[in-house]
GROMACS .gro file of C-alpha atoms in nm:
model
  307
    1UNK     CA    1  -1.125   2.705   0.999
    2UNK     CA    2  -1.468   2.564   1.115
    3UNK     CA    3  -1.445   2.339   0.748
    4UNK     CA    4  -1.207   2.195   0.885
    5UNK     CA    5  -1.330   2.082   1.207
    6UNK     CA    6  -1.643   1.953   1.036
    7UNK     CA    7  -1.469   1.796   0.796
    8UNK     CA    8  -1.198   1.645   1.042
    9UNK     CA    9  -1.363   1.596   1.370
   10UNK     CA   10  -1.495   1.218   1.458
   11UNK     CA   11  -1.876   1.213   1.515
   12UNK     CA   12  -2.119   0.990   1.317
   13UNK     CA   13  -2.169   0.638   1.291
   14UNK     CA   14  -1.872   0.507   1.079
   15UNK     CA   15  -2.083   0.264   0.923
   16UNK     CA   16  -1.864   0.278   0.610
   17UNK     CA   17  -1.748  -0.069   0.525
   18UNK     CA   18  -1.969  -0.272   0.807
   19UNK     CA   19  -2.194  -0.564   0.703
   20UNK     CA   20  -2.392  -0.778   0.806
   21UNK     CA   21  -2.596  -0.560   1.088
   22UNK     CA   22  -2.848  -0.728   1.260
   23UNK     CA   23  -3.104  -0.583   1.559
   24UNK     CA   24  -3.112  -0.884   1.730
   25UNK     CA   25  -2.741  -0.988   1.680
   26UNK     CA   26  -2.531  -1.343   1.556
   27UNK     CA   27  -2.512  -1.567   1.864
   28UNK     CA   28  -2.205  -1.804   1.928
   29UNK     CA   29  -2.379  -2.056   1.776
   30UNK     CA   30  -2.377  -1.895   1.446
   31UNK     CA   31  -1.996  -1.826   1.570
   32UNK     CA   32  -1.902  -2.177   1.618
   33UNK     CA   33  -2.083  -2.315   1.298
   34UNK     CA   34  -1.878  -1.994   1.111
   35UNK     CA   35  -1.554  -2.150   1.227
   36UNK     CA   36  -1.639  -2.523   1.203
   37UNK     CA   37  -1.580  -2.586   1.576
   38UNK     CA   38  -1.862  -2.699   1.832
   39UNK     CA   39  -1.908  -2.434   2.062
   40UNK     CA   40  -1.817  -2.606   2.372
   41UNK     CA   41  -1.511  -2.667   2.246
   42UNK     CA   42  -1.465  -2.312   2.112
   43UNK     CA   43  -1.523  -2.180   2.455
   44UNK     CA   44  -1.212  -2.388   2.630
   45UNK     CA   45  -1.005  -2.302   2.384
   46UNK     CA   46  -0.632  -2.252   2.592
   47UNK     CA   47  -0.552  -1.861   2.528
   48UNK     CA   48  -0.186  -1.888   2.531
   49UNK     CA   49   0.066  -1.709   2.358
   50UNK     CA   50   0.444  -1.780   2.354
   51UNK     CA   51   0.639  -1.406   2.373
   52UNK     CA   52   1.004  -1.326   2.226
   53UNK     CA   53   1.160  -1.045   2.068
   54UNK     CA   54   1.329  -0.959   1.738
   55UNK     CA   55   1.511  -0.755   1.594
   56UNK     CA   56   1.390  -0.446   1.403
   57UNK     CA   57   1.537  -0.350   1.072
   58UNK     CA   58   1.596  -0.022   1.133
   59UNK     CA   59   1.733  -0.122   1.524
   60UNK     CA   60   1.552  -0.195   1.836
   61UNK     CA   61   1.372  -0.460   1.922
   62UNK     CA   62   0.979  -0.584   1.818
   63UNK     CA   63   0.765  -0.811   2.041
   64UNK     CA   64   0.602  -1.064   1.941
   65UNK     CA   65   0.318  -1.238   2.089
   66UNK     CA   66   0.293  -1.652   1.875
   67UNK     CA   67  -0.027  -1.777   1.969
   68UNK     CA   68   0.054  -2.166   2.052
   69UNK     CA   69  -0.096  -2.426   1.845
   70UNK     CA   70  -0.466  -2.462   1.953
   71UNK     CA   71  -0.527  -2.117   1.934
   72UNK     CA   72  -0.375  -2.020   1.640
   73UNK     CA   73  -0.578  -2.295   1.451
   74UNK     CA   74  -0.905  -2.157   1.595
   75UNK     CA   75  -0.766  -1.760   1.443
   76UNK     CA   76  -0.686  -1.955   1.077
   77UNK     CA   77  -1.082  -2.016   1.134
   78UNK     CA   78  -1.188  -1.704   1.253
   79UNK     CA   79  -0.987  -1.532   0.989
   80UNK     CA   80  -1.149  -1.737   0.741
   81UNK     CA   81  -1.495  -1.765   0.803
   82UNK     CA   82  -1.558  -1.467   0.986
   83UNK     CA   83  -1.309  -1.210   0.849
   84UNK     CA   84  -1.241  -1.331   0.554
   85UNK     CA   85  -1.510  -1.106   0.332
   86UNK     CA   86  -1.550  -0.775   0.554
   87UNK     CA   87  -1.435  -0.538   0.355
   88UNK     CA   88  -1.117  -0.277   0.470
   89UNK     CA   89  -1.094   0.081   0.314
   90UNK     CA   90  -0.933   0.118  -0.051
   91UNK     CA   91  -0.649   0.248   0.139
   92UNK     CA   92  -0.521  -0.015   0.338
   93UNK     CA   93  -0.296  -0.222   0.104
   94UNK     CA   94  -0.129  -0.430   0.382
   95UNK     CA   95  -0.240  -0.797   0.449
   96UNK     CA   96  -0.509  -0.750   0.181
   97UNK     CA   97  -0.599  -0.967  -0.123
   98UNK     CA   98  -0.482  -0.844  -0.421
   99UNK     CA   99  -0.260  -0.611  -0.266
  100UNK     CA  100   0.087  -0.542  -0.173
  101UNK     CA  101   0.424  -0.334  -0.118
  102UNK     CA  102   0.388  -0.283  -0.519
  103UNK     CA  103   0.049  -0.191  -0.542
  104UNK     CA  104   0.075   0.054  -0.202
  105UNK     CA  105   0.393   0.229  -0.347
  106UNK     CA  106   0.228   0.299  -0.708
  107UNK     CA  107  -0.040   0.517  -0.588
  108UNK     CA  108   0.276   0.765  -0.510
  109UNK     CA  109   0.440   0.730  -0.851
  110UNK     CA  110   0.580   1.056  -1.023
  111UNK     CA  111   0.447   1.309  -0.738
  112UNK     CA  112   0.620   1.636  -0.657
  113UNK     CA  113   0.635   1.543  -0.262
  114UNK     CA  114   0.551   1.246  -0.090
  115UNK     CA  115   0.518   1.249   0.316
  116UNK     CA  116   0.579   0.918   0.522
  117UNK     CA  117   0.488   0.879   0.880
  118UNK     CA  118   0.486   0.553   1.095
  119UNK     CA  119   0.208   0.481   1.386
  120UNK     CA  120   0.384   0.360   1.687
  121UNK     CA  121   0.319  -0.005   1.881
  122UNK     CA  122   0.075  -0.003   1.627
  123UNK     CA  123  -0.076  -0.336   1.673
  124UNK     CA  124  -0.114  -0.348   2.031
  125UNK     CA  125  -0.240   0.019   2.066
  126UNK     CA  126  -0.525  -0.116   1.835
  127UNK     CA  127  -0.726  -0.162   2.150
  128UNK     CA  128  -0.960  -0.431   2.284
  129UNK     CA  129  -1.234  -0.195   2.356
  130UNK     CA  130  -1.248  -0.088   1.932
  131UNK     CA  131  -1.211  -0.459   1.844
  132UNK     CA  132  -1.542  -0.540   2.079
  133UNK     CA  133  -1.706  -0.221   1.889
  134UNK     CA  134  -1.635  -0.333   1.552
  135UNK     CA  135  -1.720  -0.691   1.629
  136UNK     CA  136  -2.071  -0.563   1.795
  137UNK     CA  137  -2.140  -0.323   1.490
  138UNK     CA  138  -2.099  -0.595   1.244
  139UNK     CA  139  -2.407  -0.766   1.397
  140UNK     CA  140  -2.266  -1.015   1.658
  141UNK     CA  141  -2.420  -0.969   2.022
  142UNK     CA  142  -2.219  -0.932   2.294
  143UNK     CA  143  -2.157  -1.278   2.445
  144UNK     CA  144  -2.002  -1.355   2.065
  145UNK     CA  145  -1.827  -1.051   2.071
  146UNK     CA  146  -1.655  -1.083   2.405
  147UNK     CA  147  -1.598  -1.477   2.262
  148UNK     CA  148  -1.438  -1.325   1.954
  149UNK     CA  149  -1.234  -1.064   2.170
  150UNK     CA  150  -1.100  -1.329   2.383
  151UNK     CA  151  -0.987  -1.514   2.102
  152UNK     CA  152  -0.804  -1.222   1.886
  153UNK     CA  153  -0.686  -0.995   2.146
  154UNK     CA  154  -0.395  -1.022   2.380
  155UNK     CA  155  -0.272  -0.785   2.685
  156UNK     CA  156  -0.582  -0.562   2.593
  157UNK     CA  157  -0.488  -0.494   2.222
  158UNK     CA  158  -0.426  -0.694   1.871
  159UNK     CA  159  -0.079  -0.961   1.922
  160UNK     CA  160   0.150  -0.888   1.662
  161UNK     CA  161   0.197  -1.263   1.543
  162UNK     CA  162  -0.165  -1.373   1.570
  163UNK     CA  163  -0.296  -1.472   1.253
  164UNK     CA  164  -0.610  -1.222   1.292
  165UNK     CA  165  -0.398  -0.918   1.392
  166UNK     CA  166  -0.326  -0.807   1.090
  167UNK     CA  167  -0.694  -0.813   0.957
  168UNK     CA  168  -0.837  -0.669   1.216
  169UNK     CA  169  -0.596  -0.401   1.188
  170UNK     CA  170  -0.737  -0.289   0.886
  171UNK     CA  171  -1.094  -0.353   0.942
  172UNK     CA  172  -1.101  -0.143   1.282
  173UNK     CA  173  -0.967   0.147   1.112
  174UNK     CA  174  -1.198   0.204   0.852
  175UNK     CA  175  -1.282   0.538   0.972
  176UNK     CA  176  -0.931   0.625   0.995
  177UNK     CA  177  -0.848   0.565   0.677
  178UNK     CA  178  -1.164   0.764   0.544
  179UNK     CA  179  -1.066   1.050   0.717
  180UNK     CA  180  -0.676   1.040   0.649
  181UNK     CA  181  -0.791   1.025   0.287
  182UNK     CA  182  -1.028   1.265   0.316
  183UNK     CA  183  -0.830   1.507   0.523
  184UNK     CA  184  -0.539   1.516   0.224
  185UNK     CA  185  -0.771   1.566  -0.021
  186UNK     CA  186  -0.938   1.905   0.112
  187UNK     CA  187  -0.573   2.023   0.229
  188UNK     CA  188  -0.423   1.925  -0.077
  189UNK     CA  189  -0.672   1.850  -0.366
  190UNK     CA  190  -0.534   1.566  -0.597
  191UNK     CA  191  -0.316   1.403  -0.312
  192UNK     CA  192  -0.254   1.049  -0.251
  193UNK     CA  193  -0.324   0.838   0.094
  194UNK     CA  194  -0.182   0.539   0.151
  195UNK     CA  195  -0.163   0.274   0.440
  196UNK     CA  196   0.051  -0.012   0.503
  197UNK     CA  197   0.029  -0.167   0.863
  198UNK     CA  198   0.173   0.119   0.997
  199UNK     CA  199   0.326   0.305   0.727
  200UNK     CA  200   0.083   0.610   0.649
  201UNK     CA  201   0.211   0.800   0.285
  202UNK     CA  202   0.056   1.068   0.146
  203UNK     CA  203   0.162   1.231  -0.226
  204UNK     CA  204   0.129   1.591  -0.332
  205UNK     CA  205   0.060   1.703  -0.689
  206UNK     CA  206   0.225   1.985  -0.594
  207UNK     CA  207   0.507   2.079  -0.349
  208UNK     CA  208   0.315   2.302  -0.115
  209UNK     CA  209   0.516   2.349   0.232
  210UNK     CA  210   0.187   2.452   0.425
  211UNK     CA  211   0.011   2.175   0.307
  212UNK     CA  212   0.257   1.922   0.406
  213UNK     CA  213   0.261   2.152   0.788
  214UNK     CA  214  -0.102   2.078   0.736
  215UNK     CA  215  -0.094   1.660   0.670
  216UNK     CA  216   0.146   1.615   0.914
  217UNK     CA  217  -0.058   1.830   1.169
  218UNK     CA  218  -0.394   1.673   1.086
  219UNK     CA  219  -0.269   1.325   1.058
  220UNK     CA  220  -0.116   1.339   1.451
  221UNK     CA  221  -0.429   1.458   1.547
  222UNK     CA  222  -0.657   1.202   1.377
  223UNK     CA  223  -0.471   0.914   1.457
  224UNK     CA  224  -0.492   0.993   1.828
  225UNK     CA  225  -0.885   1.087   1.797
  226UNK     CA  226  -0.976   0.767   1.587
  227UNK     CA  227  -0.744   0.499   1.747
  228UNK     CA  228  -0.573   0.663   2.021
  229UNK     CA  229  -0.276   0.609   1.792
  230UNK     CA  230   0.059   0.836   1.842
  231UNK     CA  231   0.241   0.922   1.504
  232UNK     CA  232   0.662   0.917   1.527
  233UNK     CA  233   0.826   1.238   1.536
  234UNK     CA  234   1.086   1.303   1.366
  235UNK     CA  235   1.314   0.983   1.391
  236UNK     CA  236   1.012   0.786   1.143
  237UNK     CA  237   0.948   1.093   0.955
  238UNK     CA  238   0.995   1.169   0.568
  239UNK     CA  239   0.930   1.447   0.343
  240UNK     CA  240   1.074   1.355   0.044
  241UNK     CA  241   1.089   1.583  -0.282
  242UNK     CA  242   1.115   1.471  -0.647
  243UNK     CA  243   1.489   1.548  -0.647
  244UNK     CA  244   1.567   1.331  -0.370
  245UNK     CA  245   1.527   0.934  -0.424
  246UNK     CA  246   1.092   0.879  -0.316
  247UNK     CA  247   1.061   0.524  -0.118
  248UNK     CA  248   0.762   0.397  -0.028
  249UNK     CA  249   0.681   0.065   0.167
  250UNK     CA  250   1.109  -0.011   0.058
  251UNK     CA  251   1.028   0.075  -0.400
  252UNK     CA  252   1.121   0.381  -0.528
  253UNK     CA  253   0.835   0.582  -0.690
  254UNK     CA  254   1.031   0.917  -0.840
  255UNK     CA  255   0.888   0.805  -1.185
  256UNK     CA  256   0.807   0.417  -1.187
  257UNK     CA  257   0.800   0.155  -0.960
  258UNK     CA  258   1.152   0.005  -0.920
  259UNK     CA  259   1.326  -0.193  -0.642
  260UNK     CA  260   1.635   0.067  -0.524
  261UNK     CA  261   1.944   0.087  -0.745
  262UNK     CA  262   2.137  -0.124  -0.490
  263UNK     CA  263   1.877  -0.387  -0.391
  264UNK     CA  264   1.873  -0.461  -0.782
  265UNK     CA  265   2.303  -0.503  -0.801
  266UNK     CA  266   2.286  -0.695  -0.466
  267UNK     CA  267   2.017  -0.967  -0.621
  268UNK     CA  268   2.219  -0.962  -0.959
  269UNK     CA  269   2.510  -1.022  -0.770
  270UNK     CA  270   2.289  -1.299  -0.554
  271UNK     CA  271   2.163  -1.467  -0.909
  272UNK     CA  272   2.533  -1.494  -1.048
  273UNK     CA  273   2.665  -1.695  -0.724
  274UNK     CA  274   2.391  -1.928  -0.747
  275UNK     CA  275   2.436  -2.030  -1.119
  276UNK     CA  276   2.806  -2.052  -1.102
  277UNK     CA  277   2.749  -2.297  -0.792
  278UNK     CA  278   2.904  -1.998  -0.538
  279UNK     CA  279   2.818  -1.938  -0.185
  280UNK     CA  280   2.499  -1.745  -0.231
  281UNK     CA  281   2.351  -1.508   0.043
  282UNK     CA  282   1.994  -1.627   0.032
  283UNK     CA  283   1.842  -1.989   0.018
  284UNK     CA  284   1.662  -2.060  -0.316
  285UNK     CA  285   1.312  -2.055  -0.140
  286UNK     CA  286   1.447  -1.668  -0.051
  287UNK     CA  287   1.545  -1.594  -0.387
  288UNK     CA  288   1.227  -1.710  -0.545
  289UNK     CA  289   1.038  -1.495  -0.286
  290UNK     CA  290   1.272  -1.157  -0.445
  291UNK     CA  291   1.169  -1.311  -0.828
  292UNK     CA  292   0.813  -1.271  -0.757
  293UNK     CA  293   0.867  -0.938  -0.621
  294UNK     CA  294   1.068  -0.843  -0.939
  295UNK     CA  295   0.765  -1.015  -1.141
  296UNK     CA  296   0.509  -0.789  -0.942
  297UNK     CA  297   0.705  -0.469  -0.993
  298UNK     CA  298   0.740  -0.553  -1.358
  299UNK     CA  299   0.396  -0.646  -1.404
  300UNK     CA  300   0.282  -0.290  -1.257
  301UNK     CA  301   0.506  -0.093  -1.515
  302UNK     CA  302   0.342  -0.295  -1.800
  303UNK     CA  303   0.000  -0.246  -1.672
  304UNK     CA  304   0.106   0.111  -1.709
  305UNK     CA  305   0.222   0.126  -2.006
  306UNK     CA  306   0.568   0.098  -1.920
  307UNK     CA  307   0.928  -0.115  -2.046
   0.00000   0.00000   0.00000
């Protein structure tokens, strides 16, 4: 087993994905002119956030933290001019260009198993202390870092309604990512790994009960050595075989990408009651946000070679 504790262990630099290094390090000047804001005014920029809850899909509640106006103009910036070309891990298909629900569930098309787990409070465990880290091994110093910090970060980790959370989230957990991928590979060669937000998915060639032990295992342990993360137990957990019905990130991926059987009557169903001037379920803005998920899914299936 001492492969496996080489291969899985933390250690090393992580450089993987960071740009920009610098030995002297980018100032808050550079910082200001980045986000088009002169840098006294950056610096008294009001840090307020306005908290409420919601409700979660699946029940419960989710907190969210709304910057107010001010601040979340200065995070459109930062996202923009400073985030806006760091690059995340091929894994992470939430919140990035080019990506989406769609193109995270087709990695996981046609696979004998596929294994879903879900990171919990996943934004604000994304700590503070990683955020300064990242910021610092990117090449700023530390008085833009701790600027930077102050501006993204809320009650010591990432705000889940801040326009730079979900960025962040991604390009913090680089490493992660590298070694969830590389992990599934070496237990299960040919495997998939996925990450949405919080939705980890891994896919197995092969339905191999002590290599799905083995994920789930090496994933927990990961998570908690690269992020402090804690994985859901068993209410968030999947293992899904190819006779069962395979969701990923809400598409089901048993052979092609396709919304689920019932999703697809409902918006048929939607469609109808809007042509023959019924009572429809969803406002037309709504409806053209399902179209273009319809369009995307179809798209996929004719990129591979699909009807």
């Amino acid at each position: 087993m001492g492969w496996l504790k080489t291969l899985f262990g933390g250690g090393g630099g992580g450089d993987e994905g960071v740009v920009g290094r610098s030995s002297g390090g980018l100032g808050v000047e550079e910082l200001a002119r980045r986000v088009g804001i002169e840098l006294q005014d950056l610096r008294k920029v009001p840090v307020r956030y306005r908290e409420f809850t919601i409700p979660k899909r699946n029940g419960g509640e989710r907190r969210i933290y709304a910057p107010e106006e001010p601040l979340k103009a200065v995070q459109r910036r930062v996202l923009r001019g400073v985030l806006g070309r760091l690059r995340a891990h091929g894994a992470a298909n939430g919140f990035e260009a080019g990506k989406s629900i769609v193109s995270n569930a087709a990695r996981h098309v046609g696979k004998a198993v596929v294994v879903r787990m879900d990171v919990k409070e996943f934004f604000a465990s994304t700590n503070k202390h990683r955020v300064i880290e990242y910021f610092k091994a990117i090449g700023w110093d530390d008085e833009a870092a701790d600027l930077l910090v102050k501006l993204c970060t809320h009650k010591g980790g990432l705000p889940q309604g801040a326009p730079t959370s979900p960025r962040l989230s991604n390009l913090v957990n680089w490493r992660l990512d590298e070694r969830l991928g590389r992990m599934a590979d070496a237990v299960a060669p040919g495997s998939v790994y996925t990450r949405y937000a919080d939705d980890i998915t891994f896919s197995l060639e092969a339905d191999e009960r002590a290599a799905v032990r083995s994920l789930i295992f090496w994933t927990r342990r990961i998570a908690k050595e690269e992020g402090g993360y804690q994985v859901h137990q068993r209410a968030k957990m999947r293992v899904i075989r190819r006779n069962d019905r395979q969701l990923v990130t809400g598409l089901v991926v048993n052979e092609r990408v396709n919304l689920p059987r019932a999703k697809r009557r409902w918006l048929r169903a939607v469609r109808h009651h809007a042509k023959t001037g019924r009572e429809a379920t969803l406002t037309p803005e709504q409806l053209a946000g399902w179209d273009a998920l319809e369009s995307m899914v179809r798209g996929r299936e004719t990129e591979r070679g699909g009807t």
